[in-house]
Short mmCIF file of C-alpha atoms in Angstrom, two decimals:
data_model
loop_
_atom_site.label_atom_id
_atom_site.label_comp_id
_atom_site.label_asym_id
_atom_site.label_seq_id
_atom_site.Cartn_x
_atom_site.Cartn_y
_atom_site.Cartn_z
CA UNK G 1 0.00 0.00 0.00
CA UNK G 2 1.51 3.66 -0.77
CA UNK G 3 1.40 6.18 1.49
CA UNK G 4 -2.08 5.07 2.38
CA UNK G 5 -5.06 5.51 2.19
CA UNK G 6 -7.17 2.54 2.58
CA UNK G 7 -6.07 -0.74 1.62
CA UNK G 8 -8.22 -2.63 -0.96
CA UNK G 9 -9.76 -5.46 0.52
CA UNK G 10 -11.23 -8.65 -1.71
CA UNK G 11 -14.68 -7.04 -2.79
CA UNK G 12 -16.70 -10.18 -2.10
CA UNK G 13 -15.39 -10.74 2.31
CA UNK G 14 -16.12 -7.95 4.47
CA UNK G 15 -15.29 -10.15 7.52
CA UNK G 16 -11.45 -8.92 7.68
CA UNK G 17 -13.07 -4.92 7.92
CA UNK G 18 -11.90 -3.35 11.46
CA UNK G 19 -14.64 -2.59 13.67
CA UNK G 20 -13.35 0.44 15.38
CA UNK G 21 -10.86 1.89 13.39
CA UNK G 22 -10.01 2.98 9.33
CA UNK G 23 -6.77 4.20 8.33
CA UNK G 24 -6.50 7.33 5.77
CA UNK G 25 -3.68 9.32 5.06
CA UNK G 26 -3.99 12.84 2.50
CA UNK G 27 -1.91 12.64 -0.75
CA UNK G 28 1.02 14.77 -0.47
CA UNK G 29 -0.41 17.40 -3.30
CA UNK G 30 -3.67 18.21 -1.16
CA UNK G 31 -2.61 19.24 2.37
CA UNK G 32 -5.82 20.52 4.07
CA UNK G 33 -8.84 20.06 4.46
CA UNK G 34 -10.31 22.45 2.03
CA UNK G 35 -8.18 20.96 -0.59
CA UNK G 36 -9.31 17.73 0.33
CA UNK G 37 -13.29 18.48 0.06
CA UNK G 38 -12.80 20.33 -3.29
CA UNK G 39 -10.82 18.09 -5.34
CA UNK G 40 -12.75 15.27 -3.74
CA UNK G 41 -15.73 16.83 -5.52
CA UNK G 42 -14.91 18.76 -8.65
CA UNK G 43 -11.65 16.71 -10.30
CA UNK G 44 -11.03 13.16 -8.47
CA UNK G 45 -12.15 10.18 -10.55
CA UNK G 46 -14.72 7.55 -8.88
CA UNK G 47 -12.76 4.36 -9.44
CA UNK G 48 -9.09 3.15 -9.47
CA UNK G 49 -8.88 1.87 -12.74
CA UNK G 50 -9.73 3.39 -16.02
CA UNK G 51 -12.40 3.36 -17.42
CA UNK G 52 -14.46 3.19 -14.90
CA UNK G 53 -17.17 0.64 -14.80
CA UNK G 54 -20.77 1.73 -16.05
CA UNK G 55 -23.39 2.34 -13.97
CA UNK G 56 -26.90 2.11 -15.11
CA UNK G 57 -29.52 4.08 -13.19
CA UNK G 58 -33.35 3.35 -13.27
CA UNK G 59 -35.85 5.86 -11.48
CA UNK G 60 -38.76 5.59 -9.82
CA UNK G 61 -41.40 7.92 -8.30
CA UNK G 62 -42.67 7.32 -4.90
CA UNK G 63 -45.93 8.89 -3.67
CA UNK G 64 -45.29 10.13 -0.07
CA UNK G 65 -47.60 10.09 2.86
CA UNK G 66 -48.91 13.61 2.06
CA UNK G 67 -49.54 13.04 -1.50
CA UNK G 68 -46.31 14.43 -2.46
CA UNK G 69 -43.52 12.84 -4.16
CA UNK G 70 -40.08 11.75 -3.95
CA UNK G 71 -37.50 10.16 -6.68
CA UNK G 72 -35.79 7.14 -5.92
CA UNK G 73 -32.91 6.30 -8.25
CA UNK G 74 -31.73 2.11 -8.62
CA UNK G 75 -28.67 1.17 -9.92
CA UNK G 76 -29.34 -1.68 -12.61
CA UNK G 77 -26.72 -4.05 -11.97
CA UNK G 78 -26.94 -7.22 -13.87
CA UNK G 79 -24.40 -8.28 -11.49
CA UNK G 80 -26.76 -7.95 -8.20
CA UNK G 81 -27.24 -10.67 -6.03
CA UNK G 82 -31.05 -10.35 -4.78
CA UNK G 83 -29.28 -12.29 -1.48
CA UNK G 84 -26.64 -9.61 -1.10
CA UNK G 85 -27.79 -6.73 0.89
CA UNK G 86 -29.65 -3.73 -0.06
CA UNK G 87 -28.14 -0.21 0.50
CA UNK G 88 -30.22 2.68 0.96
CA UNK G 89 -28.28 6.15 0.26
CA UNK G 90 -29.65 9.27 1.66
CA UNK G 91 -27.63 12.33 0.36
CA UNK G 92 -26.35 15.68 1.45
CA UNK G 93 -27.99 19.14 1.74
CA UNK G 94 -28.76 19.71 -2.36
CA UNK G 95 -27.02 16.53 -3.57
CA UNK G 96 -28.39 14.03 -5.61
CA UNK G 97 -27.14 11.60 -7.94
CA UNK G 98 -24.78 13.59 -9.65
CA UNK G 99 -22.75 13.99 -6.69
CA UNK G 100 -19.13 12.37 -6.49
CA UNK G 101 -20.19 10.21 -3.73
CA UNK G 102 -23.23 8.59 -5.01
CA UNK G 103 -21.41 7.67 -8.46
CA UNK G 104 -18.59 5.92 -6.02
CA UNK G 105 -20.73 4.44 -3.96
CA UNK G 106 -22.71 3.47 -7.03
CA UNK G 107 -19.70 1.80 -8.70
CA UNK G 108 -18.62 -0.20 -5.04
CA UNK G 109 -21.98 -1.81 -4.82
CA UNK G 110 -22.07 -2.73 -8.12
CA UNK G 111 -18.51 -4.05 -7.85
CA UNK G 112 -19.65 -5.96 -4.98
CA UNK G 113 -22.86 -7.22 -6.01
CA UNK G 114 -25.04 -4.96 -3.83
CA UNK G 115 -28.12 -3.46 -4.86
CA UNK G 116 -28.38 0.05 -4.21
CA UNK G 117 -31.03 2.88 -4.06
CA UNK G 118 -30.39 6.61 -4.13
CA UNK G 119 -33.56 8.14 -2.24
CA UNK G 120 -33.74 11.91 -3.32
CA UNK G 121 -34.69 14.79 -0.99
CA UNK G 122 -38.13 16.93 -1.92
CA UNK G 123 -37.00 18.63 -4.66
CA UNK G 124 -33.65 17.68 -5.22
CA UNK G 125 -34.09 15.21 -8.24
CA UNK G 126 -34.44 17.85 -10.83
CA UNK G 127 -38.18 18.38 -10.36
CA UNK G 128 -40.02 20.79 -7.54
CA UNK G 129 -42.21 18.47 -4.86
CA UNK G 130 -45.56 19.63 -5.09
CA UNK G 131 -46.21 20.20 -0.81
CA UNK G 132 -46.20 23.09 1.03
CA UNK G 133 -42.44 22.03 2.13
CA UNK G 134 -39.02 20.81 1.20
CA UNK G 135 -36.30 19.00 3.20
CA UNK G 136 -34.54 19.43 6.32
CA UNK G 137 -31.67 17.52 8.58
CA UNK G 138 -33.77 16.40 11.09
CA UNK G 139 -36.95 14.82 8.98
CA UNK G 140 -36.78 11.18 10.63
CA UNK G 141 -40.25 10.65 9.88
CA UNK G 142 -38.99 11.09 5.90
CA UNK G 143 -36.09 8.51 6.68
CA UNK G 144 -38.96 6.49 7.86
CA UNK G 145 -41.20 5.58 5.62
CA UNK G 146 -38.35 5.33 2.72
CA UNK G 147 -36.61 2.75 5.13
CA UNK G 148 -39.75 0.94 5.34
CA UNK G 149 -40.80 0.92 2.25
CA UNK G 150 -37.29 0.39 0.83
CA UNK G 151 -36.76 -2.71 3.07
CA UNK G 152 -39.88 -4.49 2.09
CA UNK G 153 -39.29 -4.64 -1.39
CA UNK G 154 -35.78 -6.76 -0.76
CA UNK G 155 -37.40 -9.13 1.72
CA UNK G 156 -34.46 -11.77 0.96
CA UNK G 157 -31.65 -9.75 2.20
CA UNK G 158 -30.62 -7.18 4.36
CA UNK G 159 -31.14 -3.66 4.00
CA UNK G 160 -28.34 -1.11 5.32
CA UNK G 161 -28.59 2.81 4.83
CA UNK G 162 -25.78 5.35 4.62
CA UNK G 163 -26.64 8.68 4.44
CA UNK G 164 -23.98 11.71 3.33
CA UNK G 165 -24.20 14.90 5.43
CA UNK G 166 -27.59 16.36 6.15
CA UNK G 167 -28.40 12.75 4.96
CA UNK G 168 -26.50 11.04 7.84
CA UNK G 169 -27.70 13.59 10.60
CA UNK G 170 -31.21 12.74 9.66
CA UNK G 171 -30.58 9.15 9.58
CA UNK G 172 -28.70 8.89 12.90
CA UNK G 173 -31.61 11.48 14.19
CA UNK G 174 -34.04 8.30 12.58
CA UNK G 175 -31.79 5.40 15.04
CA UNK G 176 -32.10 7.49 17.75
CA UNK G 177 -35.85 7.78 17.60
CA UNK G 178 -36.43 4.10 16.45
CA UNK G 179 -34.10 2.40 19.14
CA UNK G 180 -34.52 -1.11 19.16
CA UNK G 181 -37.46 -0.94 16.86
CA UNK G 182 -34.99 0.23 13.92
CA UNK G 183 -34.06 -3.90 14.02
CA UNK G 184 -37.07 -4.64 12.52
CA UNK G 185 -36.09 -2.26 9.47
CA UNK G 186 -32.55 -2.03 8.91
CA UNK G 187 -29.28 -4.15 9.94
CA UNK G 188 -26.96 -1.27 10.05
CA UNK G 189 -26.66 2.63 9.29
CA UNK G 190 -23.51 4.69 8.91
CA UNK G 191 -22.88 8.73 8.64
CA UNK G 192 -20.59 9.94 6.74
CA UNK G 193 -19.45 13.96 7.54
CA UNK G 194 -22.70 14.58 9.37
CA UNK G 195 -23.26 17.65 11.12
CA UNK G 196 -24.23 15.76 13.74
CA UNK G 197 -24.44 18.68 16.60
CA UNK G 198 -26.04 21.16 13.23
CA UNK G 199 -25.76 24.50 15.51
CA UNK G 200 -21.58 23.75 15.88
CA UNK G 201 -21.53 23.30 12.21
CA UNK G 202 -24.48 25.64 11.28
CA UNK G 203 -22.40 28.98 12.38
CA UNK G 204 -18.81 27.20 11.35
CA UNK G 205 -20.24 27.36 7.78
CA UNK G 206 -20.92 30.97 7.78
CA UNK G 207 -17.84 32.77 8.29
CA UNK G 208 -14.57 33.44 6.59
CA UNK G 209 -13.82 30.99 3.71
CA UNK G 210 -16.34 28.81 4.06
CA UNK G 211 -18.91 31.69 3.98
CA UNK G 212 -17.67 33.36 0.83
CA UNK G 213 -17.07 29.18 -1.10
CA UNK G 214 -18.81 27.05 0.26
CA UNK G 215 -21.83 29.06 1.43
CA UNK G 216 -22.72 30.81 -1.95
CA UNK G 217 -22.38 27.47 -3.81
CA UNK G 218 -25.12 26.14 -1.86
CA UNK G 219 -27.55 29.12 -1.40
CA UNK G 220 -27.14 29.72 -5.41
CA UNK G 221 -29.42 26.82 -5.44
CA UNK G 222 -31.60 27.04 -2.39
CA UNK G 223 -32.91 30.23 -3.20
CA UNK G 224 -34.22 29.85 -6.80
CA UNK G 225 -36.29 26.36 -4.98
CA UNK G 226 -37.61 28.98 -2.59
CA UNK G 227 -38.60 31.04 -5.21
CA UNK G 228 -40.18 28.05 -6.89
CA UNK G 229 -41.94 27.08 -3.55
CA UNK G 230 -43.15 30.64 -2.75
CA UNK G 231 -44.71 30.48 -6.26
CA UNK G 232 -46.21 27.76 -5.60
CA UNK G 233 -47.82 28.76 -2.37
CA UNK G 234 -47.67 32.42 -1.63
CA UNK G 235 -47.42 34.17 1.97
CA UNK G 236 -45.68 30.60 3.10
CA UNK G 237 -42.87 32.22 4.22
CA UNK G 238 -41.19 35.57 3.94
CA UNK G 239 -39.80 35.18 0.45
CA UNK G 240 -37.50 38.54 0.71
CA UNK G 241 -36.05 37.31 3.69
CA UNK G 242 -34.31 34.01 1.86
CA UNK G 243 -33.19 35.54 -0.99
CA UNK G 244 -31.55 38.19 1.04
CA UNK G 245 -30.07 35.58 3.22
CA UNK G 246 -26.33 35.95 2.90
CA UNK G 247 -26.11 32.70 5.20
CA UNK G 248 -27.35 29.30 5.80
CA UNK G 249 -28.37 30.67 9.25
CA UNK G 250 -30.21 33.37 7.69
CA UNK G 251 -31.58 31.50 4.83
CA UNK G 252 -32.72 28.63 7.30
CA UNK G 253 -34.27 30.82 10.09
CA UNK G 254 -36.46 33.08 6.72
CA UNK G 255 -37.58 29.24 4.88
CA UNK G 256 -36.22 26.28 5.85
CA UNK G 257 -36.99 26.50 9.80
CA UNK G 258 -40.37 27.95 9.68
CA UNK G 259 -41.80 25.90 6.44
CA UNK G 260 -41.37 22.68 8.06
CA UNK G 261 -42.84 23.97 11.52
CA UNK G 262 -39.40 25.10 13.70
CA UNK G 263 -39.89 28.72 15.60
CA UNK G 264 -36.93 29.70 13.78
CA UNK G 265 -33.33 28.94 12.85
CA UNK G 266 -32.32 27.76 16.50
CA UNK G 267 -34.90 25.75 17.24
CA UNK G 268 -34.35 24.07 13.83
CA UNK G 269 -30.74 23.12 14.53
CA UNK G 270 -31.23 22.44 17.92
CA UNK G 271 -34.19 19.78 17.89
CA UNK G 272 -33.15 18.14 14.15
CA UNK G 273 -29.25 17.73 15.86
CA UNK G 274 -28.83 14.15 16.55
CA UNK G 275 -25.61 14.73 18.75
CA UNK G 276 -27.73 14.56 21.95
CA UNK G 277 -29.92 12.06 20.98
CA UNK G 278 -27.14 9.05 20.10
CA UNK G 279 -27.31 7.18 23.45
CA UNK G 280 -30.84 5.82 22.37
CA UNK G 281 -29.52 4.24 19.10
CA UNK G 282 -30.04 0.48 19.50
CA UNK G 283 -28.44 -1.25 16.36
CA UNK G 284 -25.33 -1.11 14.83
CA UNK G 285 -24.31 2.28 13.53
CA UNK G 286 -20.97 4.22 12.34
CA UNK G 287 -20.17 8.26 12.12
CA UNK G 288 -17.44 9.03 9.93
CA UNK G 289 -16.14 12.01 10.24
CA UNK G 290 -12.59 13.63 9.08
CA UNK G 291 -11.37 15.94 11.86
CA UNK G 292 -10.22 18.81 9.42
CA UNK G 293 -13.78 18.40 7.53
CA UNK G 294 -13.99 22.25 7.12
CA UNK G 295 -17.73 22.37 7.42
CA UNK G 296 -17.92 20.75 10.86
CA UNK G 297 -16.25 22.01 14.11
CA UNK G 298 -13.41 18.99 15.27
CA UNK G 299 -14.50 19.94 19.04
CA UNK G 300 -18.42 19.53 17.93
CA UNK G 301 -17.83 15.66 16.57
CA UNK G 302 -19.53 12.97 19.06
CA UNK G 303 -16.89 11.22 21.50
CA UNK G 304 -17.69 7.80 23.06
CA UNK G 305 -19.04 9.03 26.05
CA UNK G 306 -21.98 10.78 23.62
CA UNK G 307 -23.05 7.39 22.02
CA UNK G 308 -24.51 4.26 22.93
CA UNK G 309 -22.01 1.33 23.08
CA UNK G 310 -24.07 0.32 19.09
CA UNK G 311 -21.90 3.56 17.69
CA UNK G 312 -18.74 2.97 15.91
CA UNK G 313 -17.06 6.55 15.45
CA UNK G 314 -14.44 7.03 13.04
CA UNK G 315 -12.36 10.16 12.93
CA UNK G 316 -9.54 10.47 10.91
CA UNK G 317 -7.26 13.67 10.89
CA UNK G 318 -7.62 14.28 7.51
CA UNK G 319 -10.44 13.39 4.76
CA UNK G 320 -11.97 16.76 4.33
CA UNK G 321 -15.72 16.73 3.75
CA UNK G 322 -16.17 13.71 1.99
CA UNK G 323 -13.18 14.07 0.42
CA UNK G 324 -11.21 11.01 1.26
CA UNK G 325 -9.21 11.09 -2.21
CA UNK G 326 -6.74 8.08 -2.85
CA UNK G 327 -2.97 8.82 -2.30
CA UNK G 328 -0.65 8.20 -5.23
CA UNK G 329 2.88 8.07 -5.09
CA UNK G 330 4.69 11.43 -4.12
CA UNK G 331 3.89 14.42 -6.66
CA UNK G 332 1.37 12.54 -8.99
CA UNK G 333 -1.78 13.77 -8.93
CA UNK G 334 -4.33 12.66 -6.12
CA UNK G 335 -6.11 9.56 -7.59
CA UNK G 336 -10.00 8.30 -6.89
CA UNK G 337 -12.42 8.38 -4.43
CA UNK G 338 -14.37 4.84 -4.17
CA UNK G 339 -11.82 3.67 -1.00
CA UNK G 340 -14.07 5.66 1.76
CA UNK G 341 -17.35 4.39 0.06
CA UNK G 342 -15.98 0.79 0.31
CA UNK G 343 -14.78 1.18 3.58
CA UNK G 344 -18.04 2.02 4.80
CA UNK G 345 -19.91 -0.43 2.85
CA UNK G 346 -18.06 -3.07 3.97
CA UNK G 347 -18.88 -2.49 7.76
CA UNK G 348 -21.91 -2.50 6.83
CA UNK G 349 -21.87 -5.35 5.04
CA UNK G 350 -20.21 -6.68 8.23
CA UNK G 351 -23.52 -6.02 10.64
CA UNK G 352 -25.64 -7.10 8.02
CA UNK G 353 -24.05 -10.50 7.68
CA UNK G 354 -23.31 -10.88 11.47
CA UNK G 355 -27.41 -10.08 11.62
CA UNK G 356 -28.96 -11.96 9.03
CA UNK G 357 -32.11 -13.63 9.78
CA UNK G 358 -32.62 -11.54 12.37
CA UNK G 359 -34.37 -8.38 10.40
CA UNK G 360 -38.06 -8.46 10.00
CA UNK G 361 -39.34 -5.78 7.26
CA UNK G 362 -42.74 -4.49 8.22
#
């Protein structure tokens, strides 16, 4: 192994993957972590070989609850084992399936024989939901019913979900609320640079750098789906307000907080935060989380004493947010991305071996 990152295990055994710790070392050329999260996302490649292998995607609408919708994108693998586990992916705050870690993670299950289902946000597969609402971290009762549903159409295997970001703090928020009752739905969930305590990384986001980068890149889509919802029900919220937002604080305390029934930004990050909450979870469950991820706060991550004894946390130095690019040998240019994604699929794969049998979908 070069000066490593992970070590490529044999794609079909997960039993040799370390429960409590995985080893990741930076390539020389990208030395923080904003370097990490931006070549991670705009110029590493998904897979270590070229070309990389084809993925095939099939969508599907699902009607919600409330009469709403949601799209829900399959890889088609004519390589999936129906007996291999299902993997649920729940992505980041305006991610979908173009982003670099749903392609990896896309090209590791189908490496592996997984199946593997991308469940978009409201609004974040290319079309505007049609509810008075959109998306937000803490929306366990979402995470719910896609779970659910998800599970029971792969009765013969395990499902497992992994959720990216604002993804995995809504899915750990969903453990933490389920306890042992998640059992019955899933064998194992995993987060993967969550803002798990949202108020730490909330503020952390909106000043200096990260303010004027990262900041504007996500509110320059945000704000035109405000505009969309606001058009699509007027007085819901003070429209003015968000598009003058010139933070996620700002922008979340004028739409998101008050369209989904918070008293404001606070009381948004506060209750959705599934930090405090992680004693209750009752299955297996893993936080990943680089400790130079520039969007979350190193002293904000979870420690062991904030967890139940179910929680696996791994916290590399270095990794960026969601970066976790490949090392190549000294001064070539950082390589791929897929070792994080099969790192993290493989525990998974792990629990859900170590608990088959035991998971009743209902």
């Amino acid at each position: 192994m070069t000066a490593t990152t992970l070590a490529r295990r044999p794609a079909s055994c997960t039993k040799h993957v370390p429960h409590n710790s995985w080893h990741y070392t930076r390539p020389a050329l990208l030395p923080g972590g904003h370097a990490q999260t931006i070549w991670s996302a705009k110029c590493a490649r998904y897979w270590p070989s070229q070309p990389a292998p084809t993925v095939q995607w099939l969508r599907e609408r699902w009607t919600t609850p409330d009469q709403d919708f949601i799209d829900v994108d399959h890889v088609a693998s004519t390589h999936a084992n129906r007996h291999m586990p299902l993997l649920v992916l729940f992505h980041g705050l305006e991610g979908g399936r173009p982003s670099h870690y749903v392609q990896a993670a896309a090209r590791v299950c189908q490496d592996m024989g997984w199946r593997m289902m991308l469940a978009h946000f409201r609004g974040c597969s290319g079309d505007i939901n049609t509810a008075p609402r959109a998306y937000h971290s803490g929306d366990y009762a979402e995470i719910d019913w896609i779970l659910k549903r998800a599970a029971s159409r792969a009765p013969q295997a395990p499902t497992v979900a992994v959720g990216v970001s604002l993804g995995g703090n809504a899915l750990m928020h969903w453990a933490a609320r389920m306890g042992s009752q998640a059992a019955h739905t899933v064998a194992a969930v995993a987060s993967v640079c969550s803002p798990l305590d949202l108020v730490a990384s909330g503020l952390h986001i909106g000043v200096g750098f990260n303010r004027w980068v990262y900041t504007r890149m996500f509110l320059a889509t945000m704000k035109p789906k405000a505009r969309a919802k606001h058009a699509q029900f007027p007085g819901l919220f003070d429209l003015n307000a968000a598009l003058r937002a010139p933070t996620l604080y700002a922008f979340d305390d004028a739409f998101t907080g008050p369209v989904h029934g918070f008293a404001g930004v606070m009381d948004y990050w506060t209750r959705a935060s599934a930090k405090p909450l992680m004693h209750d979870i009752a299955i297996p469950a893993l936080a990943l989380n680089a400790r130079n991820d520039p969007f979350i706060p190193a002293a904000s991550l979870p420690s062991a004493s904030d967890v139940s004894r179910h929680v696996t946390l791994w916290q590399p130095k270095a990794g960026g947010h969601v970066g976790f690019v490949a090392a190549q040998p000294r001064w070539a240019l950082p390589g791929h991305v897929s070792a994080m994604p099969r790192a993290v699929i493989e525990w998974l794969g792990q629990h859900a071996s170590e608990q088959r049998g035991t998971v009743t979908h209902g």
